[in-house]
XYZ file of C-alpha atoms in Angstrom:
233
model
C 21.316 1.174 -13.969
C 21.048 3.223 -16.677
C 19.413 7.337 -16.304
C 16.655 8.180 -17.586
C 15.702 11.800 -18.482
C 12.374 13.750 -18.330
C 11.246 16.366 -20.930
C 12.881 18.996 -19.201
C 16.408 17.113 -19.406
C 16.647 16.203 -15.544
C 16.972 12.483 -14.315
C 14.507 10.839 -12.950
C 14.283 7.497 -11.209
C 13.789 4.216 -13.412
C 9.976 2.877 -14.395
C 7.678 1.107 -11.877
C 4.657 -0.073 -13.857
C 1.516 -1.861 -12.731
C 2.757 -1.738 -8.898
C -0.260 -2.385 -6.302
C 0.273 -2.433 -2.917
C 1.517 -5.549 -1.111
C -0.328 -7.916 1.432
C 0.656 -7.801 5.059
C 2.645 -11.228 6.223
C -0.304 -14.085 7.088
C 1.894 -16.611 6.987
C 1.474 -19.469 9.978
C 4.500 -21.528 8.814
C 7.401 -21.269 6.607
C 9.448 -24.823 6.470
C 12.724 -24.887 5.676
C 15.066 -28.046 5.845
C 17.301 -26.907 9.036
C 14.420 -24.783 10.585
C 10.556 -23.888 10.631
C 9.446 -20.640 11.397
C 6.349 -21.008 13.290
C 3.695 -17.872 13.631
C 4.170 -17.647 17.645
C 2.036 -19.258 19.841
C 1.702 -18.390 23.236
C 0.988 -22.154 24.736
C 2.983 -23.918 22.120
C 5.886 -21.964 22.797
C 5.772 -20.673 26.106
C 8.503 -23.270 27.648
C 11.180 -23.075 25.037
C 10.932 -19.347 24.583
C 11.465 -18.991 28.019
C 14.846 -20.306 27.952
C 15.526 -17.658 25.581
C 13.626 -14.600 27.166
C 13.726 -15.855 31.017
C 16.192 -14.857 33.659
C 18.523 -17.484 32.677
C 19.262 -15.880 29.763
C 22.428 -13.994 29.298
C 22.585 -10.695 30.021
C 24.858 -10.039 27.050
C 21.891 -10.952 24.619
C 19.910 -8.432 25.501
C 22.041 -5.037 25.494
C 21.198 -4.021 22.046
C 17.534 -4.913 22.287
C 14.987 -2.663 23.434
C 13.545 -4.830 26.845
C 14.993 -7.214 28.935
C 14.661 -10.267 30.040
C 11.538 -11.219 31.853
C 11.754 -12.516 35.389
C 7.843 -14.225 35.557
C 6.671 -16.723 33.229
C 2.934 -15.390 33.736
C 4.325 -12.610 32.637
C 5.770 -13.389 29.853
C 2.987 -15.279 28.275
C 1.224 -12.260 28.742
C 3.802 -10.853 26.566
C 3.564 -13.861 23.752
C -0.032 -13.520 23.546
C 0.081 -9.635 22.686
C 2.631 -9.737 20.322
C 0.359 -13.414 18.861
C -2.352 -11.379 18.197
C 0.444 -8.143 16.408
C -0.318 -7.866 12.436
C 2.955 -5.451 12.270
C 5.179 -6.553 14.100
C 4.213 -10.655 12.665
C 6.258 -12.775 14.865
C 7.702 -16.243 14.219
C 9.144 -18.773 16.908
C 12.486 -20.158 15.164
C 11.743 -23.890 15.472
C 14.471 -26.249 15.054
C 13.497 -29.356 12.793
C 15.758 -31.775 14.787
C 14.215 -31.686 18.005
C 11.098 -29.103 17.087
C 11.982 -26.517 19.822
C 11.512 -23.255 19.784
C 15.393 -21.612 20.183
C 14.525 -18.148 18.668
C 12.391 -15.350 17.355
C 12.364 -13.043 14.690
C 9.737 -10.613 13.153
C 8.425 -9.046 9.937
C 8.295 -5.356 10.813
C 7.274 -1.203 9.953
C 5.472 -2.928 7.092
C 4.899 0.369 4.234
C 2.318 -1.872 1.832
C 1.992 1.431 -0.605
C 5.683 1.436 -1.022
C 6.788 -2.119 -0.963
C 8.913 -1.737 2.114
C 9.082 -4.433 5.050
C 11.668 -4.763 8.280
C 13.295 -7.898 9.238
C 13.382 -7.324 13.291
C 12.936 -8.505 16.883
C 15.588 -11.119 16.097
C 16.197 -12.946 19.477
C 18.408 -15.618 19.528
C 19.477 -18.700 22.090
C 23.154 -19.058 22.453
C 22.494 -22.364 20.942
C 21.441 -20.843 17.661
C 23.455 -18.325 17.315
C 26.215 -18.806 14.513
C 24.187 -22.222 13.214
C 22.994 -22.732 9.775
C 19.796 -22.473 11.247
C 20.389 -18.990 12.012
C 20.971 -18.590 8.573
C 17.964 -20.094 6.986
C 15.404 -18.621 9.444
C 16.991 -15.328 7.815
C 16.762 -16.722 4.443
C 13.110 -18.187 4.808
C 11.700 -14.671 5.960
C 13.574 -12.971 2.867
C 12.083 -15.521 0.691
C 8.964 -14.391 2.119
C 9.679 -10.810 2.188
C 10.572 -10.450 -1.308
C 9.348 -13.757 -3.422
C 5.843 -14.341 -2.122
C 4.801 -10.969 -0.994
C 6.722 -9.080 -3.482
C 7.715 -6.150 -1.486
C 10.837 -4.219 -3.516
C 13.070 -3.332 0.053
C 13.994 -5.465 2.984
C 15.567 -3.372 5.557
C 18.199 -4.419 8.989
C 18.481 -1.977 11.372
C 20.943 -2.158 14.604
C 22.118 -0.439 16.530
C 25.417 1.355 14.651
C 27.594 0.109 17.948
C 26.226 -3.428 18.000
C 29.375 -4.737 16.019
C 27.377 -8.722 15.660
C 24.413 -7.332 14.480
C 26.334 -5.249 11.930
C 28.588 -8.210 10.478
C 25.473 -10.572 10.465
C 23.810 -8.663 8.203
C 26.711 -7.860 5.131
C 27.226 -11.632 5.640
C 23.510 -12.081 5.063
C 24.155 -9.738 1.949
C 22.678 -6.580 2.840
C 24.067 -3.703 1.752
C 25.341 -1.284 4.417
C 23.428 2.086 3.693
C 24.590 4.883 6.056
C 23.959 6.139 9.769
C 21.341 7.998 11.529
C 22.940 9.915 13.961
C 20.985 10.505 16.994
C 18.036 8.253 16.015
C 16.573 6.448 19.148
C 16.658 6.829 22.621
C 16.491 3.513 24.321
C 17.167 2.332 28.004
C 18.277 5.773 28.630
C 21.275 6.353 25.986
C 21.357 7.343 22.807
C 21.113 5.228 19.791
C 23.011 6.258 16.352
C 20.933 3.361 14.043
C 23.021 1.569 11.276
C 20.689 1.007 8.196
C 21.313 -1.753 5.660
C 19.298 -3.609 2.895
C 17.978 -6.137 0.145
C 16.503 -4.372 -3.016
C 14.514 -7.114 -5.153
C 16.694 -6.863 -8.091
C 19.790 -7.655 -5.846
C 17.692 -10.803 -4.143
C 18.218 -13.593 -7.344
C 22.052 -13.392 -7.010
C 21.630 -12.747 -2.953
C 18.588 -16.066 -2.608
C 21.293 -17.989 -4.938
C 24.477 -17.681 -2.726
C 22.475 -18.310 0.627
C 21.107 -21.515 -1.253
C 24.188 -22.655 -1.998
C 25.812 -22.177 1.268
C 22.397 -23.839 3.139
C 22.789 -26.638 0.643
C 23.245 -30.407 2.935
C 26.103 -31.168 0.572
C 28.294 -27.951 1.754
C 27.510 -29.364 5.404
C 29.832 -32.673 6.846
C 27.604 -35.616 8.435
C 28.652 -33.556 11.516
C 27.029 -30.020 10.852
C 30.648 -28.138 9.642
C 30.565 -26.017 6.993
C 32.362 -26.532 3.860
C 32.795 -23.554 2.429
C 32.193 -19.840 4.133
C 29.394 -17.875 3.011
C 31.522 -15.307 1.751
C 33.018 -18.094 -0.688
C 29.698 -19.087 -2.563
């Protein structure tokens, strides 16, 4: 990118013109072809997400998150209709277009509207969608989002800097591994060091384009297997 210099000779970042602060996520449904993410619903998706956030869930899934599993169904629609009613985080039900259940969550998150900055997060996942191309598009649909319909200029992924999955998803996703902040959290009494990584818009075209072409039916077999790798688009 090439430096630009003030009048006093130092460099100085490159123009933003006519920038206005972005709109919060409102969106009730984002299809996709694989997947539709689906604003959550406490009744709609009570059963299914239960499968995913109820004591039959692997305990596994939920060491890098920030709660645990919930033991109660009441209790965890008392949970679905709090975060229904959340503005930041907005929370989507991953809804698989197959069958139309709901096998996952994610969430649009620490939304800065002055800045143009937005959080992909809460991303909950049923072993059954983990590793699918419908992982992968729920991902892509939110970036779409994120950066095409809102306009915001950053999407960020942050993990925690030991959770090795989370890490890998993401540079496959094509975010761009940023750094570490040492010390940054304190969660279910230990420490966490946070891994940061993100999607600037003018990386997104050539990012949006190699997701497309990976999520494209004709890089899929009649049986679901991938063609080619992500990494090879």
């Amino acid at each position: 990118m090439e430096v630009r210099y003030n009048s006093d000779g130092q460099p100085i970042g490159y123009s933003v013109t006519n920038w206005s602060k972005r709109e919060y996520p409102t969106k009730a449904i984002l299809e996709g072809t694989y997947c539709d993410l689906e604003k959550i619903d406490p009744k709609q998706h009570l059963e299914d997400l239960y499968q995913v956030y109820g004591p039959t869930s692997p305990a596994k899934n939920w060491t890098y998150l920030p709660m645990e599993p919930f033991e109660d169904k009441a209790e965890f629609f008392t949970y679905l209709e709090s975060i229904s009613r959340s503005q930041d985080p907005f929370h989507y039900a991953i809804i698989d277009k197959f069958n139309r259940k709901a096998i996952g969550t994610l969430a649009l998150m620490r939304t800065n509207r002055e800045q143009g900055t937005i959080e992909v997060g809460y991303v909950i996942y049923s072993d059954q969608l983990k590793q699918t191309r419908i992982a992968t598009e729920a991902q892509y649909l939110l970036a779409c989002y994120a950066l095409d319909e809102l306009g915001y200029r950053r999407y960020e992924w942050k993990c925690d800097a030991l959770n090795d999955p989370s890490r890998k998803a993401a540079t496959r996703l094509g975010f761009v591994f940023e750094g570490i902040f040492r010390n940054a959290v304190v969660y279910k009494d230990r420490n966490r060091d946070t891994a940061w990584f993100s999607i600037i818009d003018s990386e997104w075209t050539q990012t949006k384009s190699r997701l497309e072409s990976w999520l494209a039916p004709s890089n899929f077999t009649a049986d679901g297997q991938q063609k080619k790798r992500l990494k090879e688009c």
